[in-house]
Amino acid sequence: MNIAIAQSGGPTCAINASLVGAFAEALKTPEIDAVFGSINGIEGIIKNNLIDLKNFIRSNDDMELLKQTPSTVLGSCRYKLPEADTDSTVYEQIMNCFRKHDIKAFFYIGGNDSMDTVMKL
């Protein structure tokens, strides 16, 4: 099983610390084979712009540094998903990305707009 993590909203070290937390727990889970990071939030999923986080975060030192780094290391966006009943194209792109990379779980770190995105998914 593979997972994807994306960041959105305001750039804070809390968003990066949340990424580290999700990534570190994924590494401890034997059922998880790959942990993908989505570049620029949900837009990275839509555009199939993912990186293998195991190649990006390589050590405990990297994780500790990232937890204290202000910004969104994967990049952010303010993209708002349309309602599915008015435009399903973007949802098809998202599902195609998930299928292509065998992504079974998606973690979206951010604020209220990010939670709106998750609710629509």
GROMACS .gro file of C-alpha atoms in nm:
model
  121
    1MET     CA    1   0.000   0.000   0.000
    2ASN     CA    2   0.117   0.352  -0.076
    3ILE     CA    3   0.014   0.682   0.079
    4ALA     CA    4   0.032   1.045  -0.031
    5ILE     CA    5   0.082   1.353   0.184
    6ALA     CA    6   0.015   1.709   0.071
    7GLN     CA    7   0.040   2.048   0.238
    8SER     CA    8  -0.175   2.354   0.186
    9GLY     CA    9  -0.256   2.679   0.354
   10GLY     CA   10  -0.022   2.912   0.537
   11PRO     CA   11   0.348   2.827   0.554
   12THR     CA   12   0.437   2.740   0.913
   13CYS     CA   13   0.675   2.505   1.088
   14ALA     CA   14   0.363   2.334   1.231
   15ILE     CA   15   0.269   2.222   0.879
   16ASN     CA   16   0.618   2.079   0.827
   17ALA     CA   17   0.611   1.914   1.171
   18SER     CA   18   0.281   1.750   1.076
   19LEU     CA   19   0.442   1.621   0.758
   20VAL     CA   20   0.727   1.473   0.961
   21GLY     CA   21   0.481   1.309   1.200
   22ALA     CA   22   0.284   1.144   0.922
   23PHE     CA   23   0.602   1.039   0.741
   24ALA     CA   24   0.767   0.897   1.054
   25GLU     CA   25   0.459   0.691   1.142
   26ALA     CA   26   0.435   0.565   0.784
   27LEU     CA   27   0.794   0.441   0.805
   28LYS     CA   28   0.699   0.236   1.112
   29THR     CA   29   0.407   0.072   0.933
   30PRO     CA   30   0.513  -0.241   0.744
   31GLU     CA   31   0.202  -0.234   0.522
   32ILE     CA   32   0.311   0.099   0.372
   33ASP     CA   33   0.553   0.057   0.083
   34ALA     CA   34   0.587   0.413  -0.048
   35VAL     CA   35   0.519   0.760   0.090
   36PHE     CA   36   0.459   1.017  -0.180
   37GLY     CA   37   0.467   1.393  -0.132
   38SER     CA   38   0.244   1.606  -0.350
   39ILE     CA   39   0.407   1.921  -0.484
   40ASN     CA   40   0.190   2.229  -0.422
   41GLY     CA   41  -0.098   2.067  -0.239
   42ILE     CA   42  -0.390   1.911  -0.422
   43GLU     CA   43  -0.257   2.060  -0.747
   44GLY     CA   44   0.030   1.811  -0.731
   45ILE     CA   45  -0.220   1.526  -0.718
   46ILE     CA   46  -0.424   1.673  -1.004
   47LYS     CA   47  -0.109   1.721  -1.217
   48ASN     CA   48   0.050   1.392  -1.103
   49ASN     CA   49   0.346   1.584  -0.961
   50LEU     CA   50   0.462   1.359  -0.677
   51ILE     CA   51   0.795   1.282  -0.517
   52ASP     CA   52   0.904   0.981  -0.313
   53LEU     CA   53   0.950   1.128   0.034
   54LYS     CA   54   1.192   0.849   0.127
   55ASN     CA   55   1.435   1.004  -0.123
   56PHE     CA   56   1.377   1.353   0.017
   57ILE     CA   57   1.370   1.297   0.394
   58ARG     CA   58   1.662   1.060   0.444
   59SER     CA   59   1.751   1.074   0.810
   60ASN     CA   60   1.634   1.158   1.160
   61ASP     CA   61   1.842   1.475   1.132
   62ASP     CA   62   1.641   1.573   0.822
   63MET     CA   63   1.319   1.516   1.016
   64GLU     CA   64   1.435   1.719   1.316
   65LEU     CA   65   1.544   2.008   1.096
   66LEU     CA   66   1.223   2.000   0.897
   67LYS     CA   67   1.011   2.017   1.214
   68GLN     CA   68   1.169   2.356   1.289
   69THR     CA   69   1.168   2.492   0.936
   70PRO     CA   70   0.909   2.760   0.858
   71SER     CA   71   0.738   2.717   0.521
   72THR     CA   72   0.564   2.434   0.345
   73VAL     CA   73   0.845   2.216   0.221
   74LEU     CA   74   0.625   2.053  -0.044
   75GLY     CA   75   0.472   2.383  -0.149
   76SER     CA   76   0.119   2.503  -0.100
   77CYS     CA   77  -0.178   2.613  -0.304
   78ARG     CA   78  -0.512   2.784  -0.264
   79TYR     CA   79  -0.690   2.566  -0.518
   80LYS     CA   80  -1.054   2.506  -0.437
   81LEU     CA   81  -1.213   2.193  -0.576
   82PRO     CA   82  -1.535   2.249  -0.767
   83GLU     CA   83  -1.850   2.071  -0.660
   84ALA     CA   84  -1.838   1.717  -0.801
   85ASP     CA   85  -2.183   1.745  -0.956
   86THR     CA   86  -2.082   2.053  -1.157
   87ASP     CA   87  -1.736   1.940  -1.275
   88SER     CA   88  -1.610   1.586  -1.225
   89THR     CA   89  -1.301   1.625  -1.447
   90VAL     CA   90  -1.068   1.723  -1.164
   91TYR     CA   91  -1.192   1.433  -0.950
   92GLU     CA   92  -1.115   1.192  -1.234
   93GLN     CA   93  -0.761   1.335  -1.251
   94ILE     CA   94  -0.719   1.286  -0.876
   95MET     CA   95  -0.841   0.926  -0.891
   96ASN     CA   96  -0.618   0.855  -1.192
   97CYS     CA   97  -0.316   0.975  -0.992
   98PHE     CA   98  -0.416   0.763  -0.692
   99ARG     CA   99  -0.463   0.455  -0.913
  100LYS     CA  100  -0.137   0.511  -1.102
  101HIS     CA  101   0.063   0.517  -0.778
  102ASP     CA  102  -0.152   0.265  -0.587
  103ILE     CA  103  -0.232   0.531  -0.326
  104LYS     CA  104  -0.478   0.397  -0.072
  105ALA     CA  105  -0.458   0.679   0.187
  106PHE     CA  106  -0.425   1.055   0.146
  107PHE     CA  107  -0.318   1.296   0.420
  108TYR     CA  108  -0.386   1.665   0.358
  109ILE     CA  109  -0.222   1.902   0.605
  110GLY     CA  110  -0.359   2.254   0.623
  111GLY     CA  111  -0.639   2.475   0.744
  112ASN     CA  112  -1.008   2.522   0.678
  113ASP     CA  113  -0.987   2.529   0.297
  114SER     CA  114  -0.779   2.212   0.306
  115MET     CA  115  -1.046   2.044   0.516
  116ASP     CA  116  -1.305   2.154   0.258
  117THR     CA  117  -1.096   1.977  -0.006
  118VAL     CA  118  -1.082   1.660   0.203
  119MET     CA  119  -1.457   1.673   0.263
  120LYS     CA  120  -1.522   1.698  -0.112
  121LEU     CA  121  -1.294   1.402  -0.181
   0.00000   0.00000   0.00000
